[in-house]
Coordinates of C-alpha atoms and ligand atoms in Angstrom, one line a residue:
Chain Q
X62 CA -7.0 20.7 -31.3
X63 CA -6.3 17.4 -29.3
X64 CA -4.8 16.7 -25.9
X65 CA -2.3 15.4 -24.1
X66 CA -2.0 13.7 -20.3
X67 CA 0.8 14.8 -18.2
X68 CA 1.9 13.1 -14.8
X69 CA 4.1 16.0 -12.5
X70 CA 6.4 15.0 -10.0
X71 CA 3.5 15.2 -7.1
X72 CA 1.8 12.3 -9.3
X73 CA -0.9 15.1 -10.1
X74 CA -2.1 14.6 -13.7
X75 CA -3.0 17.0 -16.1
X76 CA -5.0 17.6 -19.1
X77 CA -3.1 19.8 -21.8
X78 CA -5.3 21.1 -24.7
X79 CA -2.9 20.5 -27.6
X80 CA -2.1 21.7 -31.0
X81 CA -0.8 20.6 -33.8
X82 CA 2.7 21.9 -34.6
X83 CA 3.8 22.3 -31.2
X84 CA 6.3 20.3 -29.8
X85 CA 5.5 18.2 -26.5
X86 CA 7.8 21.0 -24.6
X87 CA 6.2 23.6 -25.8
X88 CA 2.6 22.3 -24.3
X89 CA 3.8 21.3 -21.1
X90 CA 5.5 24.6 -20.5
X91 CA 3.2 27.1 -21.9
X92 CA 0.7 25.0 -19.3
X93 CA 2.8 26.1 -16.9
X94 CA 3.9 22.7 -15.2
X95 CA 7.6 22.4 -14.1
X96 CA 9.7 21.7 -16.5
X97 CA 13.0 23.6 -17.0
X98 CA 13.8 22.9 -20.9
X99 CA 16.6 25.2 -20.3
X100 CA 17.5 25.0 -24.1
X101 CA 14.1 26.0 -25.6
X102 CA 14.0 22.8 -27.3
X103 CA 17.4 22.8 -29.1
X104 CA 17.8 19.3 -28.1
X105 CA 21.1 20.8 -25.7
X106 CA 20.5 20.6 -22.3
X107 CA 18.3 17.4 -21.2
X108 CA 15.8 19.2 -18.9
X109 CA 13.0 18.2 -20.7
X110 CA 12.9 14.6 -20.3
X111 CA 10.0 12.5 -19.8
X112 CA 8.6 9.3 -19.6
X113 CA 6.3 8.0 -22.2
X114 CA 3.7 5.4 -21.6
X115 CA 4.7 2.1 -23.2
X116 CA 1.8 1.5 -25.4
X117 CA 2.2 4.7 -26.9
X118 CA 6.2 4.5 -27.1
X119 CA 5.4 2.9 -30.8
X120 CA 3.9 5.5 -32.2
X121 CA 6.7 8.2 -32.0
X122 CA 9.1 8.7 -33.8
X123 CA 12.4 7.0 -33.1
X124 CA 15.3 8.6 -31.4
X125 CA 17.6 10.5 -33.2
X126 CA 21.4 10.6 -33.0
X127 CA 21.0 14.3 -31.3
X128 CA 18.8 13.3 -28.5
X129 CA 20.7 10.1 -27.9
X130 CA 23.7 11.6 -26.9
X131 CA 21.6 14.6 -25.4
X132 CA 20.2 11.2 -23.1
X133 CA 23.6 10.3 -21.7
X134 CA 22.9 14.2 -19.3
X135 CA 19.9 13.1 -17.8
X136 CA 18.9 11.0 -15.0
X137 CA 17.5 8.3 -14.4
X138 CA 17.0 7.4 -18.0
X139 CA 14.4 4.4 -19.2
X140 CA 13.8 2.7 -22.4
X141 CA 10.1 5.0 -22.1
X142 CA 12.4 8.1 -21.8
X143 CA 12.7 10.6 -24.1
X144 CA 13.4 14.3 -24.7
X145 CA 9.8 15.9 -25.3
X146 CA 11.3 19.3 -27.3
X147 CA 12.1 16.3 -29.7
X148 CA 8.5 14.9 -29.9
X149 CA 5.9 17.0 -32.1
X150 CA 2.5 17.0 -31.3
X151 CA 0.2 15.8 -34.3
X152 CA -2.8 13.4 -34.3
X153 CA -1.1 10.4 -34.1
X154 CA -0.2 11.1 -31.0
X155 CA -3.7 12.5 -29.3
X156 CA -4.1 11.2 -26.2
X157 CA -0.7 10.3 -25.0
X158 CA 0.2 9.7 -21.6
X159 CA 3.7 11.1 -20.0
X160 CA 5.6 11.6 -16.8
X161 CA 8.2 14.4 -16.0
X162 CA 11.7 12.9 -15.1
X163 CA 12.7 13.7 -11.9
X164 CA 14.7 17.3 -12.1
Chain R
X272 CA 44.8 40.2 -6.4
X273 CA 43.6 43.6 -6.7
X274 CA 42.7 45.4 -9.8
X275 CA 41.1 48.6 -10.8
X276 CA 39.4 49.3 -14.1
X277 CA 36.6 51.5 -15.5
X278 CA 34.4 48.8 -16.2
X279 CA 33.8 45.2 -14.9
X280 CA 31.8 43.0 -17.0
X281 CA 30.0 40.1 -15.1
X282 CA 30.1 37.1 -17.9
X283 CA 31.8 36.4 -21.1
X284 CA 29.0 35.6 -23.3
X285 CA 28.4 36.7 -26.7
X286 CA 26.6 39.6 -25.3
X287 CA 29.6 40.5 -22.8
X288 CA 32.2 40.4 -25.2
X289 CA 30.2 42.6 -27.9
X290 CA 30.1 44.9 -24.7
X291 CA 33.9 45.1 -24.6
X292 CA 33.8 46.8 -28.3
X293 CA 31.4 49.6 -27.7
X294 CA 33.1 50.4 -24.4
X295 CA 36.1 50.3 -25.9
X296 CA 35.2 52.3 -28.6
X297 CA 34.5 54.9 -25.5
X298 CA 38.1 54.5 -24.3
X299 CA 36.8 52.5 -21.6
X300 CA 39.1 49.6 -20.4
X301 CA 37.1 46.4 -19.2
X302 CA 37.6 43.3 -17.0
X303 CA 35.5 40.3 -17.7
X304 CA 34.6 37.9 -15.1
X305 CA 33.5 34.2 -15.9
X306 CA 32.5 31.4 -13.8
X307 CA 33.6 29.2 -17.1
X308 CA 36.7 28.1 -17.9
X309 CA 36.4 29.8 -21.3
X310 CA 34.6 32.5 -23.2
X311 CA 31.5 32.2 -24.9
X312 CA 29.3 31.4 -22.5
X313 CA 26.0 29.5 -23.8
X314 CA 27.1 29.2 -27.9
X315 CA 30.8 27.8 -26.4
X316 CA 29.2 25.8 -23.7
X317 CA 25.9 24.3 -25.4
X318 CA 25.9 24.3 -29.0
X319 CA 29.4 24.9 -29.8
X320 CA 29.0 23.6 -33.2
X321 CA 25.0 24.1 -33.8
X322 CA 24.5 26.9 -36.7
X323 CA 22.9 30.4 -35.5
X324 CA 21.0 31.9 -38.7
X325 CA 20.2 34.9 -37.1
X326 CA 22.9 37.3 -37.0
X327 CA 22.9 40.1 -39.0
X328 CA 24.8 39.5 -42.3
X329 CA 26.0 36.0 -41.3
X330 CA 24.4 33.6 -43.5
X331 CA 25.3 30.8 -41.5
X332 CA 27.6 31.2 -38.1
X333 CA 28.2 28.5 -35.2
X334 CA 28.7 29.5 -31.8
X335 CA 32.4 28.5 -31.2
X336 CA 32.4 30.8 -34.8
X337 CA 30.4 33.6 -33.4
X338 CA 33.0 33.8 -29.7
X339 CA 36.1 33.1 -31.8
X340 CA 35.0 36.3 -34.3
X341 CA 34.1 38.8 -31.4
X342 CA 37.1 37.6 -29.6
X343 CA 38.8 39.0 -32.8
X344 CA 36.6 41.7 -33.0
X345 CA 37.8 42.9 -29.4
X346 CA 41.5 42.0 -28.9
X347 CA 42.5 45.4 -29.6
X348 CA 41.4 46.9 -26.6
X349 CA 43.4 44.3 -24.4
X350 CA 40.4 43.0 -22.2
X351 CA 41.6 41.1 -18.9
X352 CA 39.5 37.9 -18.5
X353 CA 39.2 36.5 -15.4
X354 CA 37.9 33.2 -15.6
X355 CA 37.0 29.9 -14.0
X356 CA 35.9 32.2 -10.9
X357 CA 32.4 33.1 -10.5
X358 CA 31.5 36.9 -9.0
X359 CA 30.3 36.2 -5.8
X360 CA 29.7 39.8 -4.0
X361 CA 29.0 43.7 -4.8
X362 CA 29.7 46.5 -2.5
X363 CA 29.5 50.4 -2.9
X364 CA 32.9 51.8 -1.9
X365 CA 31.5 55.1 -2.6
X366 CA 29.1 56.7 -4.8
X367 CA 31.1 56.5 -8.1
X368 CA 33.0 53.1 -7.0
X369 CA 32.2 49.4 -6.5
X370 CA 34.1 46.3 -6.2
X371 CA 33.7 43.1 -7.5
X372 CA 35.2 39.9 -5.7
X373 CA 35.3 36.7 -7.4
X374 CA 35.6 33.0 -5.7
X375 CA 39.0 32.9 -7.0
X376 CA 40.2 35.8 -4.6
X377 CA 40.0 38.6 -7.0
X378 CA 39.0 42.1 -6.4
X379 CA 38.1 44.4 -8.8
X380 CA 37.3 47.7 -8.6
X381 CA 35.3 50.2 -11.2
X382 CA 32.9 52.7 -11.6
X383 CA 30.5 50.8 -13.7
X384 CA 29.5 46.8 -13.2
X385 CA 27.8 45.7 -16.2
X386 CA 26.0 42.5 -15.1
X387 CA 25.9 39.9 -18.8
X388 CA 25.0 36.7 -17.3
X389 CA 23.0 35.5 -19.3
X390 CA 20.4 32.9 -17.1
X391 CA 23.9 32.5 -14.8
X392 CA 26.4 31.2 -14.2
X393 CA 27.5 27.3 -15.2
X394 CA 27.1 25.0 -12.7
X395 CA 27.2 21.3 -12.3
X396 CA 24.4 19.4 -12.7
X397 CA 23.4 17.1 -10.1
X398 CA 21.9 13.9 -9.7
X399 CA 18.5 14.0 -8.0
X400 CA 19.2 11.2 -5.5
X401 CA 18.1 11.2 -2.2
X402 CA 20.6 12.8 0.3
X403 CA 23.2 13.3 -2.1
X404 CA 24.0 17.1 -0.3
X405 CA 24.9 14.9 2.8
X406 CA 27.9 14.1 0.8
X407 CA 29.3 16.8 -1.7
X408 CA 32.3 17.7 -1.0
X409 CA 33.6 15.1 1.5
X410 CA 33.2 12.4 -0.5
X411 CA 31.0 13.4 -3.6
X412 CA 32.7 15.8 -5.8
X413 CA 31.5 17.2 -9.0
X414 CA 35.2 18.6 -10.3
X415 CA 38.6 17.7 -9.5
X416 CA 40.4 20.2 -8.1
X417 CA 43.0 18.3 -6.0
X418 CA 44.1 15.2 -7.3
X419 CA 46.2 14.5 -4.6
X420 CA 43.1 13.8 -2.4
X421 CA 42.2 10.7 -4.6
X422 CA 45.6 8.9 -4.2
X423 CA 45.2 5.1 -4.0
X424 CA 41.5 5.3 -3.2
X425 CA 38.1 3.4 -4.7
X426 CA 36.6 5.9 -6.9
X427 CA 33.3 5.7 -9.2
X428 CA 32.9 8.5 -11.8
X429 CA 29.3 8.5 -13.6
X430 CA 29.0 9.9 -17.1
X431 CA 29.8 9.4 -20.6
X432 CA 31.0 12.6 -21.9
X433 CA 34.7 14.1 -22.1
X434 CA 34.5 15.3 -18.2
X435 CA 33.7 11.8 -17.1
X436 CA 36.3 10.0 -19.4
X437 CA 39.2 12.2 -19.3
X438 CA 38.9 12.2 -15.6
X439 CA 38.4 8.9 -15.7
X440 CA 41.4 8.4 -17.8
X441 CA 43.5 10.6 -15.8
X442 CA 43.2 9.5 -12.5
X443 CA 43.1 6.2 -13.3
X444 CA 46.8 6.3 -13.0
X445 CA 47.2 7.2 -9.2
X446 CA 43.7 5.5 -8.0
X447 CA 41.7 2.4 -8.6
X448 CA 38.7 3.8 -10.8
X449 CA 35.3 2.5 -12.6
X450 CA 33.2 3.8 -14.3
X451 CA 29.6 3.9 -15.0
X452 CA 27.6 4.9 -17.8
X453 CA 24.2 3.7 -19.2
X454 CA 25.5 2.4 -22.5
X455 CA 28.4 1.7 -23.9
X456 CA 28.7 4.5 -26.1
X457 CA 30.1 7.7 -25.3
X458 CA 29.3 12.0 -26.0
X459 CA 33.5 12.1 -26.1
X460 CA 36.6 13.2 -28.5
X461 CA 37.3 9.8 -30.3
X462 CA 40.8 10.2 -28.9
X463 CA 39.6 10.0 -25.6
X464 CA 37.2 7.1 -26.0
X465 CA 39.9 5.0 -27.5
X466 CA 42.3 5.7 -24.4
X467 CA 39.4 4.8 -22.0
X468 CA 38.8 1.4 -24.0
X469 CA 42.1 0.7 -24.1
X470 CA 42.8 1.9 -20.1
X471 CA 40.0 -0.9 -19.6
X472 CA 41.6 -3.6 -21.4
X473 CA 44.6 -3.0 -19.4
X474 CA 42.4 -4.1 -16.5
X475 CA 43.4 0.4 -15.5
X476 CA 40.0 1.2 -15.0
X477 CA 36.9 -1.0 -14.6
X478 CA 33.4 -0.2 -16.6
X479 CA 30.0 -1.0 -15.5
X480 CA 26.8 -0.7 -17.4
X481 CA 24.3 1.5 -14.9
X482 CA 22.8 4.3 -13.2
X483 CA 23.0 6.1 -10.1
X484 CA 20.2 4.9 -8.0
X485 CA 20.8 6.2 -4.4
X486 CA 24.0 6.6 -2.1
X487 CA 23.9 5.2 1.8
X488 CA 27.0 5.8 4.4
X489 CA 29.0 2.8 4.7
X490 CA 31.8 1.8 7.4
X491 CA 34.9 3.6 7.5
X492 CA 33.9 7.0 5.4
X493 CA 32.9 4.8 2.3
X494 CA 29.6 5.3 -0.1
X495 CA 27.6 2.0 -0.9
X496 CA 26.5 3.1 -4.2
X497 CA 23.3 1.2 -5.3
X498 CA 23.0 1.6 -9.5
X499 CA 20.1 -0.3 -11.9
X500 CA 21.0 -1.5 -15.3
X501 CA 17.7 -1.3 -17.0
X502 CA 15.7 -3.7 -13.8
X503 CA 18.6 -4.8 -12.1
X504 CA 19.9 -3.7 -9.4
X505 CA 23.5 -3.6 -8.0
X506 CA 25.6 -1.8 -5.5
X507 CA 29.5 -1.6 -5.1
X508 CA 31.3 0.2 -2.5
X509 CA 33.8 3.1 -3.1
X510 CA 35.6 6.0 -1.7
X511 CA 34.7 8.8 -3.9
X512 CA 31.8 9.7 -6.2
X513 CA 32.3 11.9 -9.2
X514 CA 29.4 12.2 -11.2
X515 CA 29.7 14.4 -14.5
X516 CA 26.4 15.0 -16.3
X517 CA 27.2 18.3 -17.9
X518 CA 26.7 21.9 -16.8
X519 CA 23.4 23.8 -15.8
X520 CA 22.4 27.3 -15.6
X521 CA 21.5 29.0 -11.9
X522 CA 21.1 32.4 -11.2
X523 CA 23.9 32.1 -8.2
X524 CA 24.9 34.7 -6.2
X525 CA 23.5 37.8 -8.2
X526 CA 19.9 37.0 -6.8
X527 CA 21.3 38.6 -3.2
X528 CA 22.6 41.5 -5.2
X529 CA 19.7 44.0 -3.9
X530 CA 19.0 44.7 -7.4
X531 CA 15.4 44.6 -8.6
X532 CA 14.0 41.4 -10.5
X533 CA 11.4 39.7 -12.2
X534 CA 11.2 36.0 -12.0
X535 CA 15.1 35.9 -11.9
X536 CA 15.8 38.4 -14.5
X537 CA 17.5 42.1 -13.8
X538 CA 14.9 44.8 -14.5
X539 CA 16.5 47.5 -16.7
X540 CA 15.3 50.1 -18.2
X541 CA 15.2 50.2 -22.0
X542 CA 17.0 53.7 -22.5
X543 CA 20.7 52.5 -20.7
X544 CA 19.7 49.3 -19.8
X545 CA 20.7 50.7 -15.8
X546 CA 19.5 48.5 -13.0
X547 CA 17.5 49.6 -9.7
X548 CA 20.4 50.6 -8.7
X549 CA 22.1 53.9 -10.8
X550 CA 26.0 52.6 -12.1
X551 CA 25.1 48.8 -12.0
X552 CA 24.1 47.5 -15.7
X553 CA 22.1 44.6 -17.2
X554 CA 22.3 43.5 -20.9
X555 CA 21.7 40.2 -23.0
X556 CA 19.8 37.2 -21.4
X557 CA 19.5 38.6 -18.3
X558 CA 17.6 41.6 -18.5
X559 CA 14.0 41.9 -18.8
X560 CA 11.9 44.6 -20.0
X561 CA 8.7 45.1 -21.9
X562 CA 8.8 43.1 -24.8
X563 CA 12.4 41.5 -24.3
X564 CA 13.4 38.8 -26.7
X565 CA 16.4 36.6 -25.8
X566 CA 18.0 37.0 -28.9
X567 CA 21.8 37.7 -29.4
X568 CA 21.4 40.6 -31.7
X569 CA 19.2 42.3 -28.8
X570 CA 21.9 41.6 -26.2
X571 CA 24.5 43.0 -29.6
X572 CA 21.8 46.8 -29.2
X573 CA 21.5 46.8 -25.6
X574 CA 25.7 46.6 -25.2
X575 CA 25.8 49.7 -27.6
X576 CA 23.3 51.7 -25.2
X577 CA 24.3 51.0 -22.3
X578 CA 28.1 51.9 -23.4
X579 CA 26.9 55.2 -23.8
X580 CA 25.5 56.1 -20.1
X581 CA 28.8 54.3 -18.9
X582 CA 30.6 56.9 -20.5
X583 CA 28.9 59.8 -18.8
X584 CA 29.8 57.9 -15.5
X585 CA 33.4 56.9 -15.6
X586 CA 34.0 60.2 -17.8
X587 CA 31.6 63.3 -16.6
X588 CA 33.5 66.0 -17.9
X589 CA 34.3 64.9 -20.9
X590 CA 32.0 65.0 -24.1
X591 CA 31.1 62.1 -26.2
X592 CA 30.7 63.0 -29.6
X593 CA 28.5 60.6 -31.7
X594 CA 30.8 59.1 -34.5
X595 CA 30.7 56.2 -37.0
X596 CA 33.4 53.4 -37.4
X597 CA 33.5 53.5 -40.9
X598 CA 34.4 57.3 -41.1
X599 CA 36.0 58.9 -37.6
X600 CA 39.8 59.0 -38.0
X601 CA 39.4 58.9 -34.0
X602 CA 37.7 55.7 -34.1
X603 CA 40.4 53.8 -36.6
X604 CA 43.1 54.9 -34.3
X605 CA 41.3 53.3 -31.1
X606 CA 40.6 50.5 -33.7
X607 CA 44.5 50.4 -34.8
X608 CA 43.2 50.8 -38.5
Ligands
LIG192 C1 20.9 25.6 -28.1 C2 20.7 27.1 -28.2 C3 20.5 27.7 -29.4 C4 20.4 29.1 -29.5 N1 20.2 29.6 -30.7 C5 20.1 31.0 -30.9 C6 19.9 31.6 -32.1 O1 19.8 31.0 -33.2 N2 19.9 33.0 -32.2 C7 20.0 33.8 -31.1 O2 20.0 35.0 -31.2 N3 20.1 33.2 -29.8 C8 20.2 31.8 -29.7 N4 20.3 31.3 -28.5 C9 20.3 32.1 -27.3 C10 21.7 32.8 -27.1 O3 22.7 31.8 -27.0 C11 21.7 33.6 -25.9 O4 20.7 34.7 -26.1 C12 23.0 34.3 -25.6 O5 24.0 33.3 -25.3 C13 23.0 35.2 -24.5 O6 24.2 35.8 -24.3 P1 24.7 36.4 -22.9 O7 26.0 36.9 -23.2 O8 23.6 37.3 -22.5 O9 24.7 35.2 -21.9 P2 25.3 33.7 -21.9 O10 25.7 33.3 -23.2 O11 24.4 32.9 -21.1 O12 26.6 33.9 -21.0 C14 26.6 34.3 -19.7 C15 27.9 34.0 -19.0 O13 27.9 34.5 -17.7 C16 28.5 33.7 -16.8 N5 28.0 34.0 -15.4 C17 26.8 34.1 -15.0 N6 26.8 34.5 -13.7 C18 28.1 34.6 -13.3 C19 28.7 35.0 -12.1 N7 28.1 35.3 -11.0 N8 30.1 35.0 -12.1 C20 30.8 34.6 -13.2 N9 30.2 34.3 -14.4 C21 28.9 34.3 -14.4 C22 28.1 32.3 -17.2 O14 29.0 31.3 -16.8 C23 28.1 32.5 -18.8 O15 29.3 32.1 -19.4 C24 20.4 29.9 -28.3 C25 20.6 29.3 -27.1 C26 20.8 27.9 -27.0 C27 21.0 27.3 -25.7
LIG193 S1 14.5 21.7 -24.0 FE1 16.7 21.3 -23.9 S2 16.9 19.3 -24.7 FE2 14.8 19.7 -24.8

């Protein structure tokens, strides 16, 4: 079990317990925080998009082709942005910071 | 236009058109209304080409695969398709009649409405930027439907997908058009990338690098459009803003239907899958009941079920005799097999 830090769109932050095996989306919306991930995390629809902390930006995995292109429907994009159905939560990852996009 | 049916189906997802074979396997004739400007609704719009494993009996189907088959599967009993029109309102003509009418101007009349919108209907996703309501439809537009209006003007479309470009493309023929994306790479047919590129070499339309940043009134009904490039900021003035960022899902219209729900779902029952309101059906995405799974294959049951209490509405006196495709020469005829 680890956790992850999670900035809404008040600028409240959050704690999320996390587990292994889930994906970023999965945590932040079985939490119950606003995110619409209106794809269940098929990498289709862009509403899941967040901001990553630069210091942990490294330690993800890069981008694929998939959520590139997904990229090009959201707003407001940033090199920190990514698509968080795309991340999966393991331990090198414990502890990372994120913001929700604006929706 | 005015039509009569015995059944209108509200959606042409998977889930609607699957619904279309059971009723017509009841002799019941169907209209299908869709706020898309084609069928399939989410396996068309969002993962046309992404593989569903989950089927029964298909290995391996995609979702343009999996409309293009049912649309086989259902030609034979002539459904009319109303499309690009979104239902709008429901009223009770009398106890065994309602009518539809759709944005388009249609009304439709039937005993049964059988309500297969998945999580909605399609809409246009908007840019979250400050007071951007101020301006939709005077001089922010999020679909073209009257190109006349942009004759000689200053127009700015935002996106990089075939929406963006084609239009883009288009109307860079009878107005002076850039366009603005956040790379310069684009989520379109190679065919129409390559006219784009070439439009822009011809000096046809201009390209900036950028994103929407926030819109402020200018003199003379014009936008001042401030964008950012990764830290930089710029701003250009134009007439018109078209921003294309793909299609959303919103409940729309069906939330003011009266009909009972659960955090935006239709409560049915799991018997006929019937509304709050006896006549009026739910099935596929839509629905909700204990232990729902948004699956296609449920949506596939539910269509079969509810086919069945439709029948004892639109034909009361008549009885309906359970029988199996493979065998019931009654079946084969309706099938033209
Ligand atoms: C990326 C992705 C992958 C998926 N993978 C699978 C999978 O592997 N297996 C599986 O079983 N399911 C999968 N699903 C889910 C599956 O696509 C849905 O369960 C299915 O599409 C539901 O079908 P439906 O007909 O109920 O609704 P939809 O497909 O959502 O269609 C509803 C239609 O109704 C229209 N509509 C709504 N309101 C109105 C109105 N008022 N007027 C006019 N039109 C209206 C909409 O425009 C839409 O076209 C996936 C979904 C996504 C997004
Ligand atoms: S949930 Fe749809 S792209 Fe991530």
């Amino acid at each position: 079990m680890g956790i992850i830090f999670v900035k809404d769109r008040e600028g409240n932050s959050h704690k999320l317990e996390a587990e292994a095996g889930s994906t970023i989306m999965e945590i932040i919306r079985d939490a119950g925080l606003e995110i619409e991930a209106a794809c269940g995390g098929c990498c289709a629809c862009a509403t899941c998009h967040v901001y990553v902390e630069e210091n942990w930006l490294s330690k993800l995995k890069t981008r694929c082709e998939e959520e590139i292109l997904m990229l090009d429907q959201a707003f407001h994009v940033a090199n920190t942005s990514r698509l968080c159905c795309q991340l999966e939560f393991d331990e090198q990852i414990n502890g990372i910071v994120l913001t929700l996009a604006p929706d | 236009m005015n039509h009569n049916t015995d059944v209108i189906i509200i959606g042409a997802g998977p889930v609607g058109l699957f619904a279309i074979f059971e009723l017509g396997l009841l002799n019941l004739q169907c209209h299908l209304i869709d706020n898309l400007d084609k069928v399939g609704g989410q396996c068309s719009e969002l993962y046309p080409e992404k593989p569903i494993y989950d089927i029964p009996s298909r290995v391996k189907i995609s979702g343009q695969e999996l409309t293009d088959e049912l649309m086989k599967q259902v030609k034979v009993f002539n459904p009319v398709f109303h499309l690009n029109q979104q239902a709008e309102k429901i009223e009770k003509l009398s106890d065994q009649l309602w009518k539809v009418s759709t944005s388009a101007g249609n009304i439709i009349s039937a005993k049964c409405v059988v309500i297969a919108a998945g999580v909605g209907s399609f809409v246009p996703r908007k840019p979250p930027i400050e007071n951007i309501e101020k301006y939709e439809n005077t001089s922010v537009f999020y679909s073209v439907r009257d190109k006349k209006k942009f004759n000689g003007k200053n127009i700015l479309i935002a996106g990089g997908g075939d929406s963006a470009l084609d239009w883009a493309n288009d109307l860079s023929s009878i107005a002076d058009v850039t366009l603005m994306h956040r790379r310069k790479e684009f989520r379109a047919a190679p065919t129409t990338v390559s006219k784009m590129l070439n439009l822009e070499k011809k000096n046809k339309i201009k390209f900036i690098l950028g994103q929407l940043d926030s819109i402020q009134e200018s003199e003379g009904q014009q936008l001042n459009i401030e964008y950012k490039n990764d830290e930089k900021k710029d701003s250009l003035k134009v007439d018109f803003l078209l921003p294309f960022y793909g299609l959303k899902m919103e409940l729309g219209p069906i939330a003011n239907w009266g009909l009972n729900l659960y955090e935006n779902q239709i409560v049915v029952d799991t018997e006929k899958f019937e509304t709050s309101e006896p006549s009026i059906f739910a099935i596929g995405d839509i629905n909700i009941y204990p232990g729902k799974l948004k699956l296609i294959l449920s949506g596939f049951h539910e269509a079969a079920l509810m086919a069945q209490k439709c029948f004892s509405y639109c034909c009361p006196d008549k009885k309906n005799v359970f029988r199996y495709t493979t065998s019931s020469k009654d079946l084969h005829k309706k099938l033209g097999v």
